[in-house]
PDB file of C-alpha atoms and ligand atoms in Angstrom:
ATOM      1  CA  UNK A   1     -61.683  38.480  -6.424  1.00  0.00           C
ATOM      2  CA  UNK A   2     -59.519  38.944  -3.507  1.00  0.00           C
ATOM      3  CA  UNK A   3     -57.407  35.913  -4.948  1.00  0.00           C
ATOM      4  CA  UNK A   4     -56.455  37.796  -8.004  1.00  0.00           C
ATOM      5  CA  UNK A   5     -55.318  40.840  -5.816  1.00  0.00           C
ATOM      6  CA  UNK A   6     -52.389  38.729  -4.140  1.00  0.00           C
ATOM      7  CA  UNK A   7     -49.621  40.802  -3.890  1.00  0.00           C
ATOM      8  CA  UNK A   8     -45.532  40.145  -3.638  1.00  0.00           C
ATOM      9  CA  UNK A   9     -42.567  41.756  -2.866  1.00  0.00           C
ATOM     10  CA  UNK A  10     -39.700  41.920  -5.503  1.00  0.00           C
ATOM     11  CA  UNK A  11     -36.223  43.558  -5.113  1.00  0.00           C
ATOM     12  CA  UNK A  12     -33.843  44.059  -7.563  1.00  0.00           C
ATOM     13  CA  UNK A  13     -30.361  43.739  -5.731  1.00  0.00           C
ATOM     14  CA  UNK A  14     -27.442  46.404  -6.086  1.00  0.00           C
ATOM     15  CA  UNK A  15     -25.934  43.987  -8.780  1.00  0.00           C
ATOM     16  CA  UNK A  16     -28.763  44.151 -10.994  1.00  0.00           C
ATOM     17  CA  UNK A  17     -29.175  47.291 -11.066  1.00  0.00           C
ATOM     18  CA  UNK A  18     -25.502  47.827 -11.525  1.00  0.00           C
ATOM     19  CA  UNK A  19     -25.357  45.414 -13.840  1.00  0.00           C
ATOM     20  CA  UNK A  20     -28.364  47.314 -16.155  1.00  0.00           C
ATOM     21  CA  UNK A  21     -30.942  44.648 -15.607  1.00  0.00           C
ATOM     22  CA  UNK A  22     -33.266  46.628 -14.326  1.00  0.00           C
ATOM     23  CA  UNK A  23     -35.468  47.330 -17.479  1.00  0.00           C
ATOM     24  CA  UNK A  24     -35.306  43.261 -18.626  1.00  0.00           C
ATOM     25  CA  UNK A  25     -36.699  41.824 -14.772  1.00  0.00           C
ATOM     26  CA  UNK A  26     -39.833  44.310 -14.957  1.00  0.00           C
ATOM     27  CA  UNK A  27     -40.143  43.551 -18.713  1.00  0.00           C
ATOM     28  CA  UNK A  28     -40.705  40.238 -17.370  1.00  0.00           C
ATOM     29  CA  UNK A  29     -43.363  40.724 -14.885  1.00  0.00           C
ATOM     30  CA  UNK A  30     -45.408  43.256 -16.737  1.00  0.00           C
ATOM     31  CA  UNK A  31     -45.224  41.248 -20.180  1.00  0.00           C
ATOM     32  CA  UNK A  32     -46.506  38.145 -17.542  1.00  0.00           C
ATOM     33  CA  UNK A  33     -49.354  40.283 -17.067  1.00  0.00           C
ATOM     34  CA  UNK A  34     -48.701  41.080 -13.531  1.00  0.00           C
ATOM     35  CA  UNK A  35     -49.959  44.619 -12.279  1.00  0.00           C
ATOM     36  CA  UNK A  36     -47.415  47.070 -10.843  1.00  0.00           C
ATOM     37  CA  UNK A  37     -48.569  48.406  -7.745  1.00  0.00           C
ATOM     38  CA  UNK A  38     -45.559  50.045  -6.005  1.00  0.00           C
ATOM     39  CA  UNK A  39     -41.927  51.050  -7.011  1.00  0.00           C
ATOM     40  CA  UNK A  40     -39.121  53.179  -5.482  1.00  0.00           C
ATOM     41  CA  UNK A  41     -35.177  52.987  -6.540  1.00  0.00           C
ATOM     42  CA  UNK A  42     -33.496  53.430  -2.489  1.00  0.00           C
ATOM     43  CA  UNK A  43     -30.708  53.233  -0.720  1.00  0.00           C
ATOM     44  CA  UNK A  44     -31.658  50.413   2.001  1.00  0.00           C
ATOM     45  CA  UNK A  45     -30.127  50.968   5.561  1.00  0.00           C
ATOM     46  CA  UNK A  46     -28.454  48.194   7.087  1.00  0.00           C
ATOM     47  CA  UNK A  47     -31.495  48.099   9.680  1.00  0.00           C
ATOM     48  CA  UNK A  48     -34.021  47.602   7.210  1.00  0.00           C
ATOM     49  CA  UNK A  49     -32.054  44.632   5.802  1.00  0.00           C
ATOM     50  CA  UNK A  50     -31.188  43.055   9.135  1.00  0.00           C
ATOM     51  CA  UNK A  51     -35.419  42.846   9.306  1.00  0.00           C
ATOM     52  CA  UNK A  52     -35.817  41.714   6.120  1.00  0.00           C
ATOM     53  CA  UNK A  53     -33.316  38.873   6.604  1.00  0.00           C
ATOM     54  CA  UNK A  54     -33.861  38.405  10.615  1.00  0.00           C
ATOM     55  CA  UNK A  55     -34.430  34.583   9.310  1.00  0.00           C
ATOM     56  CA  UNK A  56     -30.891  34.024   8.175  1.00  0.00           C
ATOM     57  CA  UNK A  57     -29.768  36.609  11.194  1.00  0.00           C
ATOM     58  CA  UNK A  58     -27.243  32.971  12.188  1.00  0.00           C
ATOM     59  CA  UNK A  59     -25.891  31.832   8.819  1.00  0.00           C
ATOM     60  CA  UNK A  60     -22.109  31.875   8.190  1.00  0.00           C
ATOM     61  CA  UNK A  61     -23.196  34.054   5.348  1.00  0.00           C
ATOM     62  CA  UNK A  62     -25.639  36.855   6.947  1.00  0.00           C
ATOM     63  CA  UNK A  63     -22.822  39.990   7.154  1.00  0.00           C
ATOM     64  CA  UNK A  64     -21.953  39.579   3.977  1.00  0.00           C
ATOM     65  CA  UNK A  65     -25.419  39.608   2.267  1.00  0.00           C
ATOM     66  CA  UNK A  66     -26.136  42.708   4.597  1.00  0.00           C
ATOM     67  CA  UNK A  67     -23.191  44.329   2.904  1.00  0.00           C
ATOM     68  CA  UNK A  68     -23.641  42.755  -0.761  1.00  0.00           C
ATOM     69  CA  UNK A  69     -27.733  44.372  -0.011  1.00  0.00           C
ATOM     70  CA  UNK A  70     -26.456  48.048   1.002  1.00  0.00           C
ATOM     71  CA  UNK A  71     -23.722  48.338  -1.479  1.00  0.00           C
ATOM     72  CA  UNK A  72     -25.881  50.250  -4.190  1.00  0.00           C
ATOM     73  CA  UNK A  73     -29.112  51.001  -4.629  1.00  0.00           C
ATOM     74  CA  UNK A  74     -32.133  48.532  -4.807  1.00  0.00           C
ATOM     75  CA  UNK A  75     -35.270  48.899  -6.942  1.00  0.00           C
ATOM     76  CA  UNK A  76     -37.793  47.633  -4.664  1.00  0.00           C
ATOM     77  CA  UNK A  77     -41.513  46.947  -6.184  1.00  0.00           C
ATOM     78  CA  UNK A  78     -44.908  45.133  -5.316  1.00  0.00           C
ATOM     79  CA  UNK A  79     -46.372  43.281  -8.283  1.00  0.00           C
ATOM     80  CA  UNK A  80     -49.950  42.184  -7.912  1.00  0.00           C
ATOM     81  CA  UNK A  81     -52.222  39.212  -9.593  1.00  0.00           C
ATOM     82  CA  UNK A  82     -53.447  35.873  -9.504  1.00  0.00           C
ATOM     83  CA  UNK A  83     -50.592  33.456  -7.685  1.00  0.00           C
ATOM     84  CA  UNK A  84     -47.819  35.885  -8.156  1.00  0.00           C
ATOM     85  CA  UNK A  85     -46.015  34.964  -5.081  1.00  0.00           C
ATOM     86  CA  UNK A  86     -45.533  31.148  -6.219  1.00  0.00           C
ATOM     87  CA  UNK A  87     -45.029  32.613  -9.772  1.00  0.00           C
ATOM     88  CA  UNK A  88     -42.630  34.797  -9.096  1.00  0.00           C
ATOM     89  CA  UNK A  89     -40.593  32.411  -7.254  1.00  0.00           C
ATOM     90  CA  UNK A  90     -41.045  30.341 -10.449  1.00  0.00           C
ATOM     91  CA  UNK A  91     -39.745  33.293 -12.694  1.00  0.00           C
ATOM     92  CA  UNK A  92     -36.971  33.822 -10.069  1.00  0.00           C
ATOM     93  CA  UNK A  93     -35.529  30.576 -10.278  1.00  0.00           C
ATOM     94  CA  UNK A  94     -33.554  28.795  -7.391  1.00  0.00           C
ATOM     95  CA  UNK A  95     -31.731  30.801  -5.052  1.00  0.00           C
ATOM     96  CA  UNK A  96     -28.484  29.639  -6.372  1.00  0.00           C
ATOM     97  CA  UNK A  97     -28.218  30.511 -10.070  1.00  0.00           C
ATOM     98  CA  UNK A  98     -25.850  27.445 -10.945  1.00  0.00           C
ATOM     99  CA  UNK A  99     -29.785  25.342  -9.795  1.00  0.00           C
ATOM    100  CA  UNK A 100     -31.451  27.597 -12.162  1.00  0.00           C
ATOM    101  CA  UNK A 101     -32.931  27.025 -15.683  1.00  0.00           C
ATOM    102  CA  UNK A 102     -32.552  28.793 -18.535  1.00  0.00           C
ATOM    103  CA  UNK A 103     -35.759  31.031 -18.702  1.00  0.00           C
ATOM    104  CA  UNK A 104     -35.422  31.883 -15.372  1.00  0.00           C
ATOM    105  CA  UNK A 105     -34.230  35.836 -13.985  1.00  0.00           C
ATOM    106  CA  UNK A 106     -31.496  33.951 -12.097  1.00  0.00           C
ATOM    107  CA  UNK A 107     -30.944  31.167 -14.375  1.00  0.00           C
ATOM    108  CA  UNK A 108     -30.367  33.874 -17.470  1.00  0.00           C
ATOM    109  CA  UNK A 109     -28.805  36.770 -15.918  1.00  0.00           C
ATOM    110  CA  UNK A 110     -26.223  35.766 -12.676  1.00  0.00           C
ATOM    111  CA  UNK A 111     -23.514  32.918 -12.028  1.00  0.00           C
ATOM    112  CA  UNK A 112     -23.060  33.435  -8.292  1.00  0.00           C
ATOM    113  CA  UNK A 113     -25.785  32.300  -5.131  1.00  0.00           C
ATOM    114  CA  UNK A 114     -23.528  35.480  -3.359  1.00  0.00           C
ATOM    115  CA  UNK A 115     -24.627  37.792  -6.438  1.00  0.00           C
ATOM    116  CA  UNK A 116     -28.179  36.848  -7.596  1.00  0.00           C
ATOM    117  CA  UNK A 117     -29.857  39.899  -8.583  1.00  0.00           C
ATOM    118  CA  UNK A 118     -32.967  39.546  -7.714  1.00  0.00           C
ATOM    119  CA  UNK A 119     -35.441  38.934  -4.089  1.00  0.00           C
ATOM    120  CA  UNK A 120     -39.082  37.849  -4.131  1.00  0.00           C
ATOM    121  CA  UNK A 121     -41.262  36.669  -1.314  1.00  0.00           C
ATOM    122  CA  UNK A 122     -41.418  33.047  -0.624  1.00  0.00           C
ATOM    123  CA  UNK A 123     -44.684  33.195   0.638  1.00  0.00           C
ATOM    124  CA  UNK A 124     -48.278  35.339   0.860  1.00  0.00           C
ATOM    125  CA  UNK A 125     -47.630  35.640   4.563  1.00  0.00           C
ATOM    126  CA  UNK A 126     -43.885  36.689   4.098  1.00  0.00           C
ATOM    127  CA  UNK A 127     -44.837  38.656   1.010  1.00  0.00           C
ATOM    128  CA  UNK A 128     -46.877  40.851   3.429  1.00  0.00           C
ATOM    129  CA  UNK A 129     -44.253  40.882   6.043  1.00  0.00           C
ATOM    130  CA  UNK A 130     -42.311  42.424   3.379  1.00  0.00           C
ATOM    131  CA  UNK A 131     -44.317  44.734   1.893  1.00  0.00           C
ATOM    132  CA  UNK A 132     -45.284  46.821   4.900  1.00  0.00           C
ATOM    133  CA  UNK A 133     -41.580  46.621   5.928  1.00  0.00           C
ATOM    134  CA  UNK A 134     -40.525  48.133   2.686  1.00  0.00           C
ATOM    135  CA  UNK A 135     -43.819  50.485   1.573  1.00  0.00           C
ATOM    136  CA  UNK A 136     -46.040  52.745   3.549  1.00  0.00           C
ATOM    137  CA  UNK A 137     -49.511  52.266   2.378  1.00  0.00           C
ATOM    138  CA  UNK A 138     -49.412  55.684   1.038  1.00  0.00           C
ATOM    139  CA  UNK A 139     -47.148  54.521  -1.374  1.00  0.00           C
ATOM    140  CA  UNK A 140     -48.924  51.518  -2.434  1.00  0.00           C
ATOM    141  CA  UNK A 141     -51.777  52.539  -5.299  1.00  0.00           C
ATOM    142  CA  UNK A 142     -54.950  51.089  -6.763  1.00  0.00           C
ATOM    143  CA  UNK A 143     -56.140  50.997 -10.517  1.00  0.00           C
ATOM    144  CA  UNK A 144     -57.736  48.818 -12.761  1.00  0.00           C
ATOM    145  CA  UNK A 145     -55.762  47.676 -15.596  1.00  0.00           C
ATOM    146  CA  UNK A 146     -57.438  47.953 -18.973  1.00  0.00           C
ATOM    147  CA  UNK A 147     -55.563  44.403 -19.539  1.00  0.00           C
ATOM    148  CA  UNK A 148     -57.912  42.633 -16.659  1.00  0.00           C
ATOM    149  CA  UNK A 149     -60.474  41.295 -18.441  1.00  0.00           C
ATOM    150  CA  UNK A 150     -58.106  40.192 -20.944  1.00  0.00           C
ATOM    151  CA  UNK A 151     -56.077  37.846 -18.149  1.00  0.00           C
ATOM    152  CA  UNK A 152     -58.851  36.984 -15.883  1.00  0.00           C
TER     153      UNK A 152
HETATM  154  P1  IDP B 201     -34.004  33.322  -1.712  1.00  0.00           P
HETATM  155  O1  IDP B 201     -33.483  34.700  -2.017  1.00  0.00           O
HETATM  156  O2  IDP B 201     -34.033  32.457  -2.948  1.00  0.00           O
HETATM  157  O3  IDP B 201     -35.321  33.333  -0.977  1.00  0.00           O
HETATM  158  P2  IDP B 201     -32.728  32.639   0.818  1.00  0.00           P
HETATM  159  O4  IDP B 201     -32.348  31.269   1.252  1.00  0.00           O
HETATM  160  O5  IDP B 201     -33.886  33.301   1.480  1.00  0.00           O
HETATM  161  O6  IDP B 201     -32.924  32.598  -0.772  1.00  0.00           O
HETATM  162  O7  IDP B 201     -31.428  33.541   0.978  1.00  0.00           O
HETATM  163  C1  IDP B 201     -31.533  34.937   0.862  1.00  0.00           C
HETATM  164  C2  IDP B 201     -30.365  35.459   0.071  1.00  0.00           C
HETATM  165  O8  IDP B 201     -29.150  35.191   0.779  1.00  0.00           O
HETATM  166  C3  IDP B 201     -30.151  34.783  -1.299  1.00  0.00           C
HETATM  167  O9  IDP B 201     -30.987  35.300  -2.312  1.00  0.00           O
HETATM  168  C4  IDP B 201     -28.690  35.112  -1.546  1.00  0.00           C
HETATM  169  O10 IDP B 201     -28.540  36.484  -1.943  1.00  0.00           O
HETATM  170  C5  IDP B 201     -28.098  34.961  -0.149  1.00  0.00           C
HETATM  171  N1  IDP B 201     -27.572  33.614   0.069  1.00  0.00           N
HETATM  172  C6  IDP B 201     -28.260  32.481   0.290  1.00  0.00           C
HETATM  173  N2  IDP B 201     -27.452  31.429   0.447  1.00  0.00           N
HETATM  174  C7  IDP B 201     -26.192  31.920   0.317  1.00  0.00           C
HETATM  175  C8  IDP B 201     -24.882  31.331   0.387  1.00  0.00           C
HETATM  176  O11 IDP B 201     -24.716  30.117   0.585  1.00  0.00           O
HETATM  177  N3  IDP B 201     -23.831  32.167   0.219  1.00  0.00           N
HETATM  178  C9  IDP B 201     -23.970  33.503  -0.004  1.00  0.00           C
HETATM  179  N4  IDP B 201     -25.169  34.099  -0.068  1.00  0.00           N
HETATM  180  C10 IDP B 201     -26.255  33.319   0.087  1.00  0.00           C
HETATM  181 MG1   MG B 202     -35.748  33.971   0.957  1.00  0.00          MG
END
């Protein structure tokens, strides 16, 4: 049971939602038959993305992707189900969108690895790293999908 409750973080970057993407990435998840457990559309302070990329805090490219994160607003969501972290990195596609297949968020939608739309947790243990950075647990909720017993 607890297996099919794995949760992961996915962000929709300040160019997709600029870019009126927004709609087609959660299209893709739900449609997967994922379960939408959190959403909020916010403005993330630079703080909150210096934690959520404290791993790349020494690349070349770390200001910049601070700035590129904070220059709009993100939709930031939890999406919940059997394997969705490695899934969602599947439906991602590589980080830079030139590695990406067709079929893929980043391999249909973006050009640039400096403008690729779209975040998801690379791991369960990141995922919840992630999650309680960006949620309270308050804003986290539990249902049952009618479609459960038609995936599981
Ligand atoms: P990921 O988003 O696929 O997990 P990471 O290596 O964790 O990729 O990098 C985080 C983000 O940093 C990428 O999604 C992208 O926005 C940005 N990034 C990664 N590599 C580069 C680069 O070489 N130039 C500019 N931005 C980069
Ligand atoms: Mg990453």
């Amino acid at each position: 049971m607890a297996e099919l409750q794995e949760r992961t973080f996915i962000a929709i970057k300040p160019d997709g939602v600029q870019r009126g993407i927004i709609g087609e990435i959660i299209k893709r998840f739900e449609t997967k038959g994922f379960k939408l457990v959190g959403m909020k559309m916010l403005q993330a302070s630079e703080d909150l993305l210096m934690q959520h990329y404290i791993d790349l805090k020494d690349r070349p490219f770390f200001p910049s992707l601070v700035n590129y994160m904070s220059s709009g607003p993100v939709v930031a969501m939890v999406w919940e189900g059997k394997g969705v972290v490695k899934t969602g990195r599947v439906m991602l596609g590589e980080t830079n969108p030139a590695d990406s297949k067709p079929g893929t968020i980043r391999g249909d939608f973006c050009i640039d690895v400096s403008k690729n739309i779209i975040h998801g947790s690379d791991s369960v243990d990141s995922a919840k790293t992630e999650i309680s950075l960006w949620f309270k647990s308050e804003e986290l909720v539990n249902y049952t999908s009618c479609a459960f017993s038609w995936l599981y």
